[in-house]
Coordinates of C-alpha atoms and ligand atoms in Angstrom, one line a residue:
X1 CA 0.0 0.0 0.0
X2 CA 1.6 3.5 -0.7
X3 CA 1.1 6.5 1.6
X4 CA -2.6 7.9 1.7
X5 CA -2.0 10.9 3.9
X6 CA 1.0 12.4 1.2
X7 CA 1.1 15.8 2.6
X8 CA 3.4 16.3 5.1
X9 CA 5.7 18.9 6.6
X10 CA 5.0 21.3 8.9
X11 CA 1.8 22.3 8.3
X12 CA 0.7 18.6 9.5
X13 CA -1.7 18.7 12.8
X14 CA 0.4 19.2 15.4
X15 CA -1.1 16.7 17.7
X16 CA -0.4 13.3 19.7
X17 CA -3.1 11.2 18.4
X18 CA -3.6 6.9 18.9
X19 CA -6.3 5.9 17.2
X20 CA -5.3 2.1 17.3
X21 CA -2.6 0.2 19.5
X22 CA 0.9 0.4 18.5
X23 CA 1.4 -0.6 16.1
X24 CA -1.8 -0.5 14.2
X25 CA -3.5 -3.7 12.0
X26 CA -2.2 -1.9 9.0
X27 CA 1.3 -1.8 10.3
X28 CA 1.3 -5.2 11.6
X29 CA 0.7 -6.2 8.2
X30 CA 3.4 -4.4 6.6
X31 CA 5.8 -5.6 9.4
X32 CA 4.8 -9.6 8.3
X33 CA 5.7 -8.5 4.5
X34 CA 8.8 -7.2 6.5
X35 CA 9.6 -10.3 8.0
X36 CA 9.7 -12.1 4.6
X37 CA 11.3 -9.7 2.6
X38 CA 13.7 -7.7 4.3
X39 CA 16.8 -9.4 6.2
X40 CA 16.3 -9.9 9.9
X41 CA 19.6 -7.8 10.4
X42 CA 18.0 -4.8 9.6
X43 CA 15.9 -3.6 12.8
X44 CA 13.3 -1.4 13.9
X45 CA 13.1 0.5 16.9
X46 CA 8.9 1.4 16.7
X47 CA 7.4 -0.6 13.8
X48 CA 4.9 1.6 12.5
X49 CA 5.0 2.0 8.8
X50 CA 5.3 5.8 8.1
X51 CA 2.9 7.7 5.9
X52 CA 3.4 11.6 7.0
X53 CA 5.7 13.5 9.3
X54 CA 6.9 17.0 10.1
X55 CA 7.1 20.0 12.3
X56 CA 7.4 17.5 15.8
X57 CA 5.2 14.6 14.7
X58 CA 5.2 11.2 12.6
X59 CA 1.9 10.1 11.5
X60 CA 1.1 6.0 10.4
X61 CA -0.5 4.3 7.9
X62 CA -3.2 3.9 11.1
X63 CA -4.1 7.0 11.3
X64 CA -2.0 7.6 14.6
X65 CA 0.3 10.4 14.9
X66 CA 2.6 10.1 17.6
X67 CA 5.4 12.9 19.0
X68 CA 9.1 12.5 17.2
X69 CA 11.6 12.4 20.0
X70 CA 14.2 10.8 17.3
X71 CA 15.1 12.8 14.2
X72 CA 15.6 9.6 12.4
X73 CA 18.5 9.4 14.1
X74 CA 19.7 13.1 14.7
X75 CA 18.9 13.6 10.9
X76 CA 15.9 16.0 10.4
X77 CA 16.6 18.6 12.4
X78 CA 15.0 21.1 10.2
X79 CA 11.6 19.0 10.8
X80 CA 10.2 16.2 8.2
X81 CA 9.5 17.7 4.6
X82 CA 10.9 21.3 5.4
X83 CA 9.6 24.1 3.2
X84 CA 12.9 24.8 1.6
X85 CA 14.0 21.2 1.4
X86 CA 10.9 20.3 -0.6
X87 CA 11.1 23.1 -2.8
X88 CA 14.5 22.7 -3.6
X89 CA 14.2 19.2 -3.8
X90 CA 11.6 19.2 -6.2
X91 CA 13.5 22.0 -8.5
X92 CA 16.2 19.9 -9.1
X93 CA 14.8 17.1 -9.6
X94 CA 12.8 18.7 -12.5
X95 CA 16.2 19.9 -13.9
X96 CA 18.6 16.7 -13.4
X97 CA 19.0 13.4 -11.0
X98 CA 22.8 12.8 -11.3
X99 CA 25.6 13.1 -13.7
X100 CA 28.2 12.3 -11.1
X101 CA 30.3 15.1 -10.2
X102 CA 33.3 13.5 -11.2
X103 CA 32.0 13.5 -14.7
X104 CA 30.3 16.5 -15.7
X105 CA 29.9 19.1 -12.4
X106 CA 27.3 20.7 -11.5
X107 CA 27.0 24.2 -8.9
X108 CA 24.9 22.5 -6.3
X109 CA 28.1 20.2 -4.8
X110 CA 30.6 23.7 -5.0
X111 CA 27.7 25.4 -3.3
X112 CA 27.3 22.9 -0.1
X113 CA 31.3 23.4 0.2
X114 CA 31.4 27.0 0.1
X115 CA 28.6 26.6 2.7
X116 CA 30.8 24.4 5.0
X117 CA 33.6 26.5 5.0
X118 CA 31.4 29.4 6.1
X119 CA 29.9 27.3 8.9
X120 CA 32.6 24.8 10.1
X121 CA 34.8 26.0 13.1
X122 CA 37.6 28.0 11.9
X123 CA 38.5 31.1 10.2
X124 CA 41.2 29.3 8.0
X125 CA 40.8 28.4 4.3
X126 CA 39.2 25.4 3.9
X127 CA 37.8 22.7 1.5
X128 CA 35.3 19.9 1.1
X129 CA 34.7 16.8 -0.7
X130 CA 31.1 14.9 -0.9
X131 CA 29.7 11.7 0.3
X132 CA 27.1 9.4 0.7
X133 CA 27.2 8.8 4.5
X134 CA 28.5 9.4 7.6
X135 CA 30.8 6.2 7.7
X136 CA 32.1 7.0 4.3
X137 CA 32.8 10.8 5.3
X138 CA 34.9 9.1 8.2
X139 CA 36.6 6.9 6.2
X140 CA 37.9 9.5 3.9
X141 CA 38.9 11.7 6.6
X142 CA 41.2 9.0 7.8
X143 CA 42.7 8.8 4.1
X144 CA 42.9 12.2 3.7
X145 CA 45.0 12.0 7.4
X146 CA 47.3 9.2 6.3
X147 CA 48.6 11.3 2.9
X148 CA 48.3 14.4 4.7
X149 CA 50.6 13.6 7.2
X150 CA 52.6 10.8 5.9
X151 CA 51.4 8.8 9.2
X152 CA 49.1 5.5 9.2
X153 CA 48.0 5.0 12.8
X154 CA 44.7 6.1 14.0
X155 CA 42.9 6.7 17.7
X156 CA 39.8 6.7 18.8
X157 CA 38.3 6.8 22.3
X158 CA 36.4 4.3 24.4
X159 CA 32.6 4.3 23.8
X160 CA 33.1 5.8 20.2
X161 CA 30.3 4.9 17.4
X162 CA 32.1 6.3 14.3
X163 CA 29.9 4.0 11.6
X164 CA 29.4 0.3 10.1
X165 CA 32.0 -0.5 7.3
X166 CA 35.4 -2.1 7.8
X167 CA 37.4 0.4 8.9
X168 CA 34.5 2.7 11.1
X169 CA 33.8 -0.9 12.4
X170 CA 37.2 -0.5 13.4
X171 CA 37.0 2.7 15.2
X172 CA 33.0 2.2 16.8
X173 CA 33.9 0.5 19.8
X174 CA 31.0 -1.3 21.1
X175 CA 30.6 -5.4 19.8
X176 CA 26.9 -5.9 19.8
X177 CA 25.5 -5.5 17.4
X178 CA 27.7 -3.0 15.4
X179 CA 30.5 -5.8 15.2
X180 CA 29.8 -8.9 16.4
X181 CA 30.8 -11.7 13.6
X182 CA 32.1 -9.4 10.9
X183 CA 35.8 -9.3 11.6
X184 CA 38.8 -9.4 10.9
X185 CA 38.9 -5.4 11.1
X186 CA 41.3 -2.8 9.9
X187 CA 44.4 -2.5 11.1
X188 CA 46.3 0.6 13.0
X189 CA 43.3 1.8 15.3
X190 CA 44.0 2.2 19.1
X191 CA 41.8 3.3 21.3
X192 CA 42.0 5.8 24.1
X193 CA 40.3 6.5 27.4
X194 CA 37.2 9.3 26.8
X195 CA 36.0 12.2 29.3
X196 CA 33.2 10.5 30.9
X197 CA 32.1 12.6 34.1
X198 CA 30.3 10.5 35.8
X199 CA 32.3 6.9 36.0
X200 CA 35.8 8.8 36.0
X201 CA 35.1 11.8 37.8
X202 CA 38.1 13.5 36.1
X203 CA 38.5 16.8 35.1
X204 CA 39.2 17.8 31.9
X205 CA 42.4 18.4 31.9
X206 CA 43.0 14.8 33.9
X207 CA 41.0 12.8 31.4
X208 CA 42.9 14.3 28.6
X209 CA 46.5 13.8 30.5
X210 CA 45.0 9.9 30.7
X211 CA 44.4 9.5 27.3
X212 CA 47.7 11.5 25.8
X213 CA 49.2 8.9 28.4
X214 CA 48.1 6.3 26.2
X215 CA 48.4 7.6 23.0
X216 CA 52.3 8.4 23.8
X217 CA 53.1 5.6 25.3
X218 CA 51.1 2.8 23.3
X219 CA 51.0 4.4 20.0
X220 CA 53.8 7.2 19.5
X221 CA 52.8 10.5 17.9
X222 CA 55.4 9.6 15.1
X223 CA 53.0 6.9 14.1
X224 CA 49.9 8.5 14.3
X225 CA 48.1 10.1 11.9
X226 CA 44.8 11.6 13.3
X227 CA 42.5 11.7 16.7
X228 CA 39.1 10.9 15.7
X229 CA 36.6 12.4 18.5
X230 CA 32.9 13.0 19.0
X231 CA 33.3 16.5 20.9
X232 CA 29.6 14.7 22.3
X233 CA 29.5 11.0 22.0
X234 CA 26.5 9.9 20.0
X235 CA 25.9 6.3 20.3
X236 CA 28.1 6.0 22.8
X237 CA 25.7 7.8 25.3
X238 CA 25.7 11.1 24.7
X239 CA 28.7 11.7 26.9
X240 CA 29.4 15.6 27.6
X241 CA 33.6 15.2 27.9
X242 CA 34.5 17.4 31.1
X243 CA 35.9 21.1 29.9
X244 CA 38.7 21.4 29.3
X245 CA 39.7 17.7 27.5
X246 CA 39.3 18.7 24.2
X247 CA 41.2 22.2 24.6
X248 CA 44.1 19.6 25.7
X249 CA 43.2 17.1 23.1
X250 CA 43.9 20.0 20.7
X251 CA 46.8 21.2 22.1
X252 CA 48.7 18.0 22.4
X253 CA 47.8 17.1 18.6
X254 CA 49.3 20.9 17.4
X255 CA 52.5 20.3 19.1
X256 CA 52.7 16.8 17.8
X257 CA 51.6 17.2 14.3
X258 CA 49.1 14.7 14.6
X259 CA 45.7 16.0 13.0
X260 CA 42.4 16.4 15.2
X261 CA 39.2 14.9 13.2
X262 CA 36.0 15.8 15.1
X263 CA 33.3 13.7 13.9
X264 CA 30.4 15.7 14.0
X265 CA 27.9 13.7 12.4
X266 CA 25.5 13.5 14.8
X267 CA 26.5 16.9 16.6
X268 CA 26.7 19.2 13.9
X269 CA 24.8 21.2 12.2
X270 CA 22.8 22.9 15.1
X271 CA 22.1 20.0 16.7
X272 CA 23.8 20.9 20.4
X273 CA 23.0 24.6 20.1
X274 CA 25.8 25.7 17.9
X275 CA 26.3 24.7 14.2
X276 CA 29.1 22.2 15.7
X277 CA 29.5 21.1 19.1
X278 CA 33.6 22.0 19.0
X279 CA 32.5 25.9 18.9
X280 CA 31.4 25.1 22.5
X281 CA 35.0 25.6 23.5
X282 CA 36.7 27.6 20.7
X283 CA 38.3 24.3 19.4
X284 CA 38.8 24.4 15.8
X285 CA 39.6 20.9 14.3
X286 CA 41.9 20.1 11.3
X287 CA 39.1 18.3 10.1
X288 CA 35.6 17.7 10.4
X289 CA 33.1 15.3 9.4
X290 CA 29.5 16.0 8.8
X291 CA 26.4 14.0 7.7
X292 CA 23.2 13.3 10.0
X293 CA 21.5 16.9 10.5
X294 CA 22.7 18.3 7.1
X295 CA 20.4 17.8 4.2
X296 CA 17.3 17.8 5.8
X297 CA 17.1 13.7 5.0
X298 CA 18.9 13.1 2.1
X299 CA 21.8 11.1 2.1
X300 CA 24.7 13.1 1.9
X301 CA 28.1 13.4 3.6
X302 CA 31.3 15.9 3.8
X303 CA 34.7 16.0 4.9
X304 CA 35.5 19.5 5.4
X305 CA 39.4 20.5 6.9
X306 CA 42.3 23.1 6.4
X307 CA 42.9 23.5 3.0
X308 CA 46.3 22.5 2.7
X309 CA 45.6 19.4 3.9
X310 CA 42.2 18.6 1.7
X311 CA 44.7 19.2 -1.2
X312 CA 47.5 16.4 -0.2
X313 CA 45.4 13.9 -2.1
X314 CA 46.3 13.5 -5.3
X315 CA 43.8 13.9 -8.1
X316 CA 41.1 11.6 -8.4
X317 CA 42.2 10.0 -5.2
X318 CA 38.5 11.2 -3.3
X319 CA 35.0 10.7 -4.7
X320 CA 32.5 8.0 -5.5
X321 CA 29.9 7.5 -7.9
X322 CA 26.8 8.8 -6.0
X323 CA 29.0 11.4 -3.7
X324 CA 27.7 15.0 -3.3
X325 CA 24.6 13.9 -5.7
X326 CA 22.8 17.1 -6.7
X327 CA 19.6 16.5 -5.4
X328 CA 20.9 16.2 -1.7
X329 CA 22.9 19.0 -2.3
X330 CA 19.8 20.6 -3.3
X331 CA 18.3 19.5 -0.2
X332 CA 21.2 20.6 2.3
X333 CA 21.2 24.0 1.0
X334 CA 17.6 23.9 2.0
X335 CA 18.5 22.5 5.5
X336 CA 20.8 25.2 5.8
X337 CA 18.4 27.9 4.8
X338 CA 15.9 26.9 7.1
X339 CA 18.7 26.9 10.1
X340 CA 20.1 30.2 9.3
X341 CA 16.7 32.0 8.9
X342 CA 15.0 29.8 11.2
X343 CA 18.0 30.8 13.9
X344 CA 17.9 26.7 14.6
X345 CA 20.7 26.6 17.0
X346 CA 19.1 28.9 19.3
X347 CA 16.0 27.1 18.9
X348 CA 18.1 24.3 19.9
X349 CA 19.8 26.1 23.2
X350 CA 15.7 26.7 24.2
X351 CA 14.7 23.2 23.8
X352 CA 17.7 22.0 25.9
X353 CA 16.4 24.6 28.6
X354 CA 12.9 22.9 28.7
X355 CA 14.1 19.3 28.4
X356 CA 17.0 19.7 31.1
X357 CA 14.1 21.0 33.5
X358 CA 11.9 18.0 32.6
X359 CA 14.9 15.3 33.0
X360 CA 16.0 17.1 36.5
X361 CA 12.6 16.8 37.9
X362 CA 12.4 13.2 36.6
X363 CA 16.4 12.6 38.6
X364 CA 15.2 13.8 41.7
X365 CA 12.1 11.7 42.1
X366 CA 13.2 8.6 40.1
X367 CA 17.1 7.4 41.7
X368 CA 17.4 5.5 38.8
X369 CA 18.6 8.4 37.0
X370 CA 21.9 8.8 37.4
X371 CA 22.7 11.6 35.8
X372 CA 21.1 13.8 33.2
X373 CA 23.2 15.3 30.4
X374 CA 23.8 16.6 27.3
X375 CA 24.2 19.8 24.9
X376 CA 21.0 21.0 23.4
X377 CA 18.7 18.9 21.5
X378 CA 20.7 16.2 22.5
X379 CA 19.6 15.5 26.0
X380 CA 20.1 11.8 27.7
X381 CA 19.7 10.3 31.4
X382 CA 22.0 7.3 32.5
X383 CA 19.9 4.6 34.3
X384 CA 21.8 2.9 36.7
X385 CA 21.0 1.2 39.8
X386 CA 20.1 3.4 42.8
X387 CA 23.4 5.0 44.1
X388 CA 25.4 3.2 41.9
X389 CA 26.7 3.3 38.1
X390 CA 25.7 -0.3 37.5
X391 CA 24.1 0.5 34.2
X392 CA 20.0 -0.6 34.1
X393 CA 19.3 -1.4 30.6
X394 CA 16.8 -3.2 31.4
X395 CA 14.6 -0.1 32.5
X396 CA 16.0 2.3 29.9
X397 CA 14.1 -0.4 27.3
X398 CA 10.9 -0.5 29.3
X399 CA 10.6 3.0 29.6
X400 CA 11.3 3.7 26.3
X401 CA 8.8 0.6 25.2
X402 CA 6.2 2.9 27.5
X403 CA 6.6 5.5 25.4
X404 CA 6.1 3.9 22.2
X405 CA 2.9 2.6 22.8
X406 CA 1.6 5.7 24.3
X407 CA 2.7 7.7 21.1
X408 CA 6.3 8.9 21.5
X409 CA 9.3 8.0 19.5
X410 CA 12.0 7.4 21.9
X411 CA 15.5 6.0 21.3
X412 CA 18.4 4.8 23.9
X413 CA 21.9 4.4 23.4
X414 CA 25.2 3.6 25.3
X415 CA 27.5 1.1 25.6
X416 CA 25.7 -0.7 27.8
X417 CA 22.6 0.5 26.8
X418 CA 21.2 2.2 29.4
X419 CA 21.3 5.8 27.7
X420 CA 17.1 7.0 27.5
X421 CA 18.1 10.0 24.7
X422 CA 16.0 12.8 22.9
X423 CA 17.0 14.0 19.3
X424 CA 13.5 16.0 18.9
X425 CA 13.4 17.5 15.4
X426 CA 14.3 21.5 16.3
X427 CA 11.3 22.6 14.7
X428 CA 8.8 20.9 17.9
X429 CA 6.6 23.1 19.4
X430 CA 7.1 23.4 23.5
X431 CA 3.3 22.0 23.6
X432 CA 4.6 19.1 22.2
X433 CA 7.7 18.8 24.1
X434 CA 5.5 19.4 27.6
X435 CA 3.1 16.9 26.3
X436 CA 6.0 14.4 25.4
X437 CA 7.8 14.5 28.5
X438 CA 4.4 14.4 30.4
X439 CA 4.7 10.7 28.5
X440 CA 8.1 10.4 29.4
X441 CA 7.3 10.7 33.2
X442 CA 4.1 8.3 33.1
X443 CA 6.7 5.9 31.8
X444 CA 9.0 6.0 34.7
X445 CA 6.2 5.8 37.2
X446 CA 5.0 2.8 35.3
X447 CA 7.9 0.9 34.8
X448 CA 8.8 1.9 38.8
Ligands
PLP1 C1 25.7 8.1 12.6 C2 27.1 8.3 12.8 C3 28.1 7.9 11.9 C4 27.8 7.0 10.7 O1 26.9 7.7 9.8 P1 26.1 6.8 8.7 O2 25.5 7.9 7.8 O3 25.1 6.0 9.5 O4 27.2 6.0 8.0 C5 29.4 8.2 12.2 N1 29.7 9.0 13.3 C6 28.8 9.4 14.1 C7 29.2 10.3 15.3 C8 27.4 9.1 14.0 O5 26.5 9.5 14.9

């Protein structure tokens, strides 16, 4: 069955809405077609099949609209179907679907860059290239690190989701289910202790002196190419480091001509209240990847870094067939559009006002929570047991369960699972968000 309710986008009814359970008979359906056609190793966190969505809601092929604390995964920020997105969607794809960039160019993928070097942290000159995902943007970064510099070893950090092919297996450090089976993984990746408040209790400063510990010692700044960061962890929990470790990370990389990669995919682009989290300190990476928030949905992925070094790779030694295709270029300059005039990172700094007040009344009635943190519209509590950091998964997956069947879209993350997080699209009404969290609370009470 194709979508009957077609229009969506913002001007959608901005309500919470069940008019069946969740999920629906119609969705049911679709989820047995599911189960015989698509592989068992692709999952789904709330099956309802999808018909509609924008502004703060997702509506079914049930008729039931329900509240979108997700994104999609961080990625439409700018709300489903935004006005500019659409439009400039449907403009190109009047004019032209792909001629591959590396075959006959076209302004849309020079437009995107000149954007990024505007936007990225960093009054430098820099340069982008194009790509099709976030992993792929990673990837790239770490080639573009290895000619740059000469250098082939890599670090990452403990808790670090960087993406699903060989090498970001590599670097993503948690087994289940990211890389359980699907070895043997790249070579020359080490990983380093990460800023994590509340089971180190270290400062930033200390944190950072632990990890440069390890990354002198075990792996030798003459070996190593780049240090690959989340400035916020994503998957790994949404893990604020203490101030003051990536200042040092910086630092320490500078003096040892080792590059700083901030992988921003999931941060970026308004997302924690700035248009990338490293502005949050004033630290301005050599490189920086981008993807998630971008194009407003579309698939589309940059590496964006100092000029100088963008230009070590020899010609035709970055690109891909689909890379920087015009009609998410299209759609990113739309995403961007709406965040500029839209003033989307503010809007971002007010939601984290009103969720952070919401998760701190929820922590001081409910000990499970053991802390609550994050950076704008990338909020999270830690469930743990009472007075304890023994993670409760177990809890973070029935209160999030709550929540689906009462018409929220929650997600959790962390390595061990026991991260309840919000990625609401920034273009949710506060109504919504009140109403949401209002859900949000039931579910703790319930699942007490
Ligand atoms: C999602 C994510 C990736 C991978 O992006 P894909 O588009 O799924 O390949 C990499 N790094 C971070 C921080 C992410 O959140």
């Amino acid at each position: 069955m194709t979508s009957t309710s077609s229009s969506g986008g913002p001007s959608l009814p901005q309500v919470r809405r069940l008019v069946t359970d969740i999920p629906g008979p119609l969705s049911v359906k679709h989820l047995e077609r599911k189960k015989s056609f698509v592989a068992d190793g692709v999952g789904t966190a709330l099956p309802v099949f999808v018909t509609a969505a924008g502004g703060g809601v997702i509506v079914d092929v049930d008729g039931n609209s329900l509240i979108d604390l997700g994104s999609g995964i961080a990625v439409t920020s700018v709300g489903n179907a935004a006005p500019a997105v659409v439009r400039n969607v449907h403009a190109q794809v009047d004019a032209f679907t792909h001629t591959c960039f590396m075959v006959t160019p076209y302004e849309g993928y020079v437009d995107v860059c000149e954007a990024l070097a505007r936007l990225t942290p960093g009054e430098h000159a820099k340069k982008s290239a194009l790509f099709n995902s976030g992993a792929e943007a990673v990837e790239n970064a770490v080639k573009i690190a290895r000619v740059a510099t000469g250098k082939d070893a890599v670090a990452v950090f403990d808790h670090a989701y960087h993406g699903r092919t060989n090498l970001t297996m590599a670097m993503t450090s948690k087994n289940m289910p990211y890389k359980h089976g699907f070895g043997p993984f790249a070579g020359e990746v080490y990983r380093a202790p990460m800023s994590y408040p509340l089971r180190d209790g270290l400062s930033g400063p200390e944190a950072a002196a632990r990890a440069i510990d390890v990354l002198d010692k075990q792996v030798g700044a003459t070996n190593l190419a780049c240090v690959v960061i989340e400035p916020v962890l994503g998957e790994g929990g949404f893990v604020v480091p203490a101030s003051g470790f990536l200042p040092a990370l910086r630092e320490w990389c500078t003096a040892n001509d080792v590059l700083l990669v901030a992988d921003e995919i999931q941060t970026g682009f308004c997302r924690t209240g700035a248009w990338f989290a490293c502005d949050d300190e004033g630290v301005v990476p050599d490189l920086v990847t981008s993807a998630k928030g971008m194009a407003g949905g579309l698939p589309l992925a940059a590496v964006t870094g100092r000029a100088e070094l963008m230009d070590a790779v020899h010609a035709g030694g970055l690109g891909g067939t689909y890379g920087g295709n015009p009609i998410a270029c299209a759609a990113a300059l739309g995403a961007i559009e709406e965040m500029e005039g839209n003033d989307l990172a503010a809007r971002a700094r007010e939601i984290e006002a009103l969720v952070r007040r919401r998760l701190e009344a929820l922590a001081a009635e409910h000990p499970v929570v053991a802390e609550v943190r994050g950076r704008g519209a990338m909020m999270a509590m830690e469930l743990c047991a009472p007075g304890t950091t023994t993670p409760d998964p177990a809890r973070a997956a029935a209160a999030s369960a709550y929540c689906h069947a009462h018409g929220v879209v929650t997600l959790t993350c962390g390595t061990w699972g026991n991260v309840f997080r919000f990625l609401p699209p920034l273009t949710i009404s506060d109504e919504l968000l009140e109403e949401a969290f209002d859900v949000v609370a039931e579910a703790f009470a319930a699942t007490a």
